[in-house]
Coordinates of C-alpha atoms and ligand atoms in Angstrom, one line a residue:
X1 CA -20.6 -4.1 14.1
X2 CA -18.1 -1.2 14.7
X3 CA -14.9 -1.7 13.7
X4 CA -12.3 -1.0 16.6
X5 CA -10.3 2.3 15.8
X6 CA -7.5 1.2 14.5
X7 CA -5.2 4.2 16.8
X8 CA -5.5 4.4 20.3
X9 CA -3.9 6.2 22.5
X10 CA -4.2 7.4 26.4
X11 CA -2.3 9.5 27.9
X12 CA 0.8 9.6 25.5
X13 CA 3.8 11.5 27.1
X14 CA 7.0 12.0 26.1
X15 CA 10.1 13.2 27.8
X16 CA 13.6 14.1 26.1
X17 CA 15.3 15.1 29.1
X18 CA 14.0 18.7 30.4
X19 CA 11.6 18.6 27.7
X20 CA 8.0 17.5 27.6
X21 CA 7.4 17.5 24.1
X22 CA 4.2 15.2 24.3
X23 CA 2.5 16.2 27.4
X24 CA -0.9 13.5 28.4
X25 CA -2.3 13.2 24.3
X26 CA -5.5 10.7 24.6
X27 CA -6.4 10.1 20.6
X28 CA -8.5 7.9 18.7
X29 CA -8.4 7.7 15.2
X30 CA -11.4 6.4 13.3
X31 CA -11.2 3.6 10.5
X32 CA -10.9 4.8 7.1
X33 CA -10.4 8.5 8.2
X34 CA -7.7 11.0 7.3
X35 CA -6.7 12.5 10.7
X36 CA -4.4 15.6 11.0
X37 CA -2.6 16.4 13.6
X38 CA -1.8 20.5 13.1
X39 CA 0.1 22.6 14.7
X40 CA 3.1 24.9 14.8
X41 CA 6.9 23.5 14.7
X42 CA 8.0 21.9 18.1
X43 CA 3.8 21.0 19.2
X44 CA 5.0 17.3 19.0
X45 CA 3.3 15.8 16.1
X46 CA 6.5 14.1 15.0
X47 CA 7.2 12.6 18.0
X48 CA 3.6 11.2 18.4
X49 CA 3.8 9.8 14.9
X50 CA 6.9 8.4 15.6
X51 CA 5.7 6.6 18.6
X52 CA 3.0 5.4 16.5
X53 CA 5.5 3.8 13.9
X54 CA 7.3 2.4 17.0
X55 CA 10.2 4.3 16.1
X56 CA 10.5 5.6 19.4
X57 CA 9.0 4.3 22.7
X58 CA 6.8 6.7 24.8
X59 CA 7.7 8.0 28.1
X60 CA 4.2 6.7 29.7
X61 CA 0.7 6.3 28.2
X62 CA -1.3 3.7 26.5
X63 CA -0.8 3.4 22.8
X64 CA -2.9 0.8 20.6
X65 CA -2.3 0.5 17.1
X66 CA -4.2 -2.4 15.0
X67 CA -5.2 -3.9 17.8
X68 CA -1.0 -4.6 19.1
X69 CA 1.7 -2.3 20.4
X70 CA 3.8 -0.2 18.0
X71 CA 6.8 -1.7 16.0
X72 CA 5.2 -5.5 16.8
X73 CA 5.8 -7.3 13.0
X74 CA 1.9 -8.2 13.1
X75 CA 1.5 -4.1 13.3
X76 CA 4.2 -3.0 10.8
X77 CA 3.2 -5.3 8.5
X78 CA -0.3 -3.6 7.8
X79 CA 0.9 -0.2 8.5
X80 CA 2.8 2.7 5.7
X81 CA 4.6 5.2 6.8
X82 CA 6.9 8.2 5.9
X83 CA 8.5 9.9 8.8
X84 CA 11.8 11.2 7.5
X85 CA 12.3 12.3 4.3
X86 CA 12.4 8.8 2.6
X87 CA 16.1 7.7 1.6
X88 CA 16.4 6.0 -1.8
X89 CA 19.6 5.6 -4.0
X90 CA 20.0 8.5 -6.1
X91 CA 21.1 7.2 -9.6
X92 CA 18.5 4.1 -9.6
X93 CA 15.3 5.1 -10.8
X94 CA 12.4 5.1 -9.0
X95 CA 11.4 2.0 -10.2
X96 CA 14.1 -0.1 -9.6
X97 CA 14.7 1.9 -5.7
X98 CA 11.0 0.3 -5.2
X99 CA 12.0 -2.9 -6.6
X100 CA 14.4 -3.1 -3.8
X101 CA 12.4 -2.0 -1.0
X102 CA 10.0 -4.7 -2.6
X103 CA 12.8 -7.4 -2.2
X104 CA 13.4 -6.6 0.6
X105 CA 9.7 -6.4 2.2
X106 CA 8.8 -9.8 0.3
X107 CA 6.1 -8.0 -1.5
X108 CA 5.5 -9.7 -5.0
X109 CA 7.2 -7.6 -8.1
X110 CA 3.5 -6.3 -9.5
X111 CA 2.9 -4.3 -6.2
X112 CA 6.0 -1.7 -7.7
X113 CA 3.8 -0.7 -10.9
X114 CA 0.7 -0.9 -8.9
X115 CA 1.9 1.8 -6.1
X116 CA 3.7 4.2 -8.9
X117 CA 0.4 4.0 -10.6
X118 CA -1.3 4.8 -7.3
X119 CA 1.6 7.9 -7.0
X120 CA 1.2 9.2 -10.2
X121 CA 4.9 8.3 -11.1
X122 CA 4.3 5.4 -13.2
X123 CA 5.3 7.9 -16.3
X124 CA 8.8 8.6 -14.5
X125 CA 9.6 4.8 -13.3
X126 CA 12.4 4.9 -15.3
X127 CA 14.5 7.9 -14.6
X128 CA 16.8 8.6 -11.8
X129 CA 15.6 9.1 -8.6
X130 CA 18.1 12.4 -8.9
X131 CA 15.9 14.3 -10.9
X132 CA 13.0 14.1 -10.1
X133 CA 11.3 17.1 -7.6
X134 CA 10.7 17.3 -4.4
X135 CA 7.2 16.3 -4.7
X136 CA 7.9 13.4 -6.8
X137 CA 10.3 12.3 -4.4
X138 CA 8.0 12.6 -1.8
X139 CA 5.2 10.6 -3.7
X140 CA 8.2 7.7 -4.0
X141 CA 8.6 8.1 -0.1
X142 CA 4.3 7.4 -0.3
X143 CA 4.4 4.8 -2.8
X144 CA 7.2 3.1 0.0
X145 CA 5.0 3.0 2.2
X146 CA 1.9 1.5 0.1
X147 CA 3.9 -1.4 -1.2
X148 CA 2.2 -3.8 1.7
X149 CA -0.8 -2.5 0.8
X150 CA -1.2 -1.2 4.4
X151 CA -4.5 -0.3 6.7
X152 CA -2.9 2.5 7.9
X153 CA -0.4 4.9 6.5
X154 CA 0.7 7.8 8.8
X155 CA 3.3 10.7 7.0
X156 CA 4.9 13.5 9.1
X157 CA 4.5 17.0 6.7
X158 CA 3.5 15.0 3.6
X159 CA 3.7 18.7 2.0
X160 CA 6.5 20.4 3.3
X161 CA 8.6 22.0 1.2
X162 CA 7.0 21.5 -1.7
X163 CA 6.2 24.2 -4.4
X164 CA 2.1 24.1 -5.2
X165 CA 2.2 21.7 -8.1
X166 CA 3.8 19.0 -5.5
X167 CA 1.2 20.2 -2.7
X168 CA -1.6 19.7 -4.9
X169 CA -0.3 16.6 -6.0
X170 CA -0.2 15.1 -2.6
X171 CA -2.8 16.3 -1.3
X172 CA -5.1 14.9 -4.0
X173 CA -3.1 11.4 -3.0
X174 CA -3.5 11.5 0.3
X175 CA -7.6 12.1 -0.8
X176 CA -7.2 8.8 -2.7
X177 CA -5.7 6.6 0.0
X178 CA -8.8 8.0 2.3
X179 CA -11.3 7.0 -0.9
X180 CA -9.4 3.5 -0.8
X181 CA -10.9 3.1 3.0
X182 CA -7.4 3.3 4.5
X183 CA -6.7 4.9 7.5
X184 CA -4.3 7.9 7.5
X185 CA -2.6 10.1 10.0
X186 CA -0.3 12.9 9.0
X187 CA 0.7 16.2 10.4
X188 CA 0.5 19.4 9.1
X189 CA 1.4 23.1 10.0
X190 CA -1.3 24.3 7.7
X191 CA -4.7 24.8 8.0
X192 CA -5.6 25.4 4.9
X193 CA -4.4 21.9 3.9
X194 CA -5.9 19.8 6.8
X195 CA -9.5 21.2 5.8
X196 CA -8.7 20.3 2.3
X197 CA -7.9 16.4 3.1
X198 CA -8.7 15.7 6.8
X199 CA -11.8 14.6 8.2
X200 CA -11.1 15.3 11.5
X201 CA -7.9 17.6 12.7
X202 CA -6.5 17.4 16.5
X203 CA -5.3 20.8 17.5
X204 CA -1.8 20.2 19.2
X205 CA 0.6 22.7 20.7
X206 CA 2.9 22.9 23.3
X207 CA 2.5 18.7 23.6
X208 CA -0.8 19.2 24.2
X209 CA -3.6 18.3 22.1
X210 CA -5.8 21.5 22.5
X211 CA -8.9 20.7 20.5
X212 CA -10.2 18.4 18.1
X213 CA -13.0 19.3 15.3
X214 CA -14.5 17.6 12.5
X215 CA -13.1 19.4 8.7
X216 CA -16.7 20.5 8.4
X217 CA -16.6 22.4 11.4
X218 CA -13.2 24.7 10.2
X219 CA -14.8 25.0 6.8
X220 CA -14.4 28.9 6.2
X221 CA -12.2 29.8 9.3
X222 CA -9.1 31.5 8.0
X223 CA -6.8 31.3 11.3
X224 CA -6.7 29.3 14.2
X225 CA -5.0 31.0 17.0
X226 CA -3.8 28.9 19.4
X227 CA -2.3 30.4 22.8
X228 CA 1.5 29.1 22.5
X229 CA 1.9 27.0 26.3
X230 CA 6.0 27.4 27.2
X231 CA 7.0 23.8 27.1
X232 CA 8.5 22.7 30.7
Ligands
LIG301 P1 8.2 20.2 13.6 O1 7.1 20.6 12.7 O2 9.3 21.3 13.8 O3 8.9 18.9 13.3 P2 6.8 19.0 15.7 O4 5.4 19.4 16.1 O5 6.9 17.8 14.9 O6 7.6 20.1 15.1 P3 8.5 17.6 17.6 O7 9.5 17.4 16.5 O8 7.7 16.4 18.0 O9 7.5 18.7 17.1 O10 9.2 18.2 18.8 C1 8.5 18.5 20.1 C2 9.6 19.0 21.0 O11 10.5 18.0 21.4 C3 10.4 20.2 20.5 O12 10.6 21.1 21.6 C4 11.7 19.5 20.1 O13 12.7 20.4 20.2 C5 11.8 18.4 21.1 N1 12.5 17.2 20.5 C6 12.1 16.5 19.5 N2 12.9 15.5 19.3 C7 13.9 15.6 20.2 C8 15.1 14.8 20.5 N3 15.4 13.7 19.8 N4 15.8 15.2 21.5 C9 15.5 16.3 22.3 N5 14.4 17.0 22.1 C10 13.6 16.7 21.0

């Protein structure tokens, strides 16, 4: 038996006033693949991940996620996701700002040193959130999103603004989560990065999704070039 794809979605617009910043997206994201959604700043990959968190509601479309609607408790309760840049308390440590978040989610206490494991922080637990880097923050905002053990974890620019150590770093998480059989969505603005930990990358630009490829099938390419569509 197939499983059902645990993203689906039909027709996905968004409006924010004059601006059509997801223009008719139809998606569906395999289970236990890493999909990327690339493309250049202001394509709308936030705003379609957002939607998918139920963070925001779409303007029209169909949008499936887990088998429910997005933001239903049954659906955030088996999905992770990082968005924003995660907000935790600067002079706890890591540790203790995931001890909260675990409170807080009802998540037993051994999930916290499970997920820093998972993030590589486990070293780190201890010290304040304040100094650690970017990346490691970032990997805290990951490890979040893991504590309920989710299906599905979706992160908006998982890399950005990170120096290479912290790119590397994330990327070879984000492989892991895929090698754990979840399903993960993220954006990027890099091509280079979706071939190294996508399966299969959806082309978006302008609000439209423009093409969709297996990795295999960008292995080698060097540059995409994507015709920029003025947004109405
Ligand atoms: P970036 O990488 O810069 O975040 P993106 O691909 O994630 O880009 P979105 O953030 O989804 O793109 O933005 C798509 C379009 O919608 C852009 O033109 C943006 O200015 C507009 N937009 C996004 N959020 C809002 C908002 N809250 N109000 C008005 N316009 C918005």
């Amino acid at each position: 038996m197939t499983a059902a794809p645990p993203v689906q979605v039909q027709g996905l617009t968004k409006r924010y006033g004059e601006t059509l910043a997801v223009d008719g997206v139809d998606l569906i994201v395999r289970p236990g693949e890493v999909y990327g959604f690339l493309g250049p700043n202001g394509a709308g990959k936030t705003t379609t991940l957002r939607i998918l968190t139920g963070l925001i509601a779409p303007t029209s479309g169909r949008v499936e996620v887990l088998g429910g609607s997005p933001g239903q408790a049954q659906v955030l309760a088996r999905t992770g996701s990082m968005i924003e840049s995660p907000a935790f308390y600067p002079y706890l440590s890591g540790l203790d700002n995931l001890r909260l978040l675990a409170e807080y989610a009802e998540v037993p206490r051994t999930r916290v040193r499970e997920v820093l494991e998972l993030v590589d922080l486990a070293g780190r637990a201890k010290d304040r959130f304040s100094t650690y880097s970017l990346g490691m923050k970032q990997r805290l905002g990951v490890a979040a999103a893991l504590l309920k053990d989710p299906e599905l974890v979706i992160l908006d620019e998982p890399t950005n603004g990170l120096d290479p150590a912290g790119m590397r770093d994330m990327r070879r998480l984000i492989r892991e989560l895929g090698s754990e059989g979840r399903t993960v969505v993220l954006s990027s603005h890099l091509l280079g990065e979706v071939q190294q930990v996508c399966d299969r990358v959806g082309i978006i630009n302008g609000g439209r999704m423009v093409a969709e490829h297996d990795v295999e099938e960008l292995r080698g390419q060097q540059e995409l070039v994507i015709r920029a569509r003025p947004l109405e």
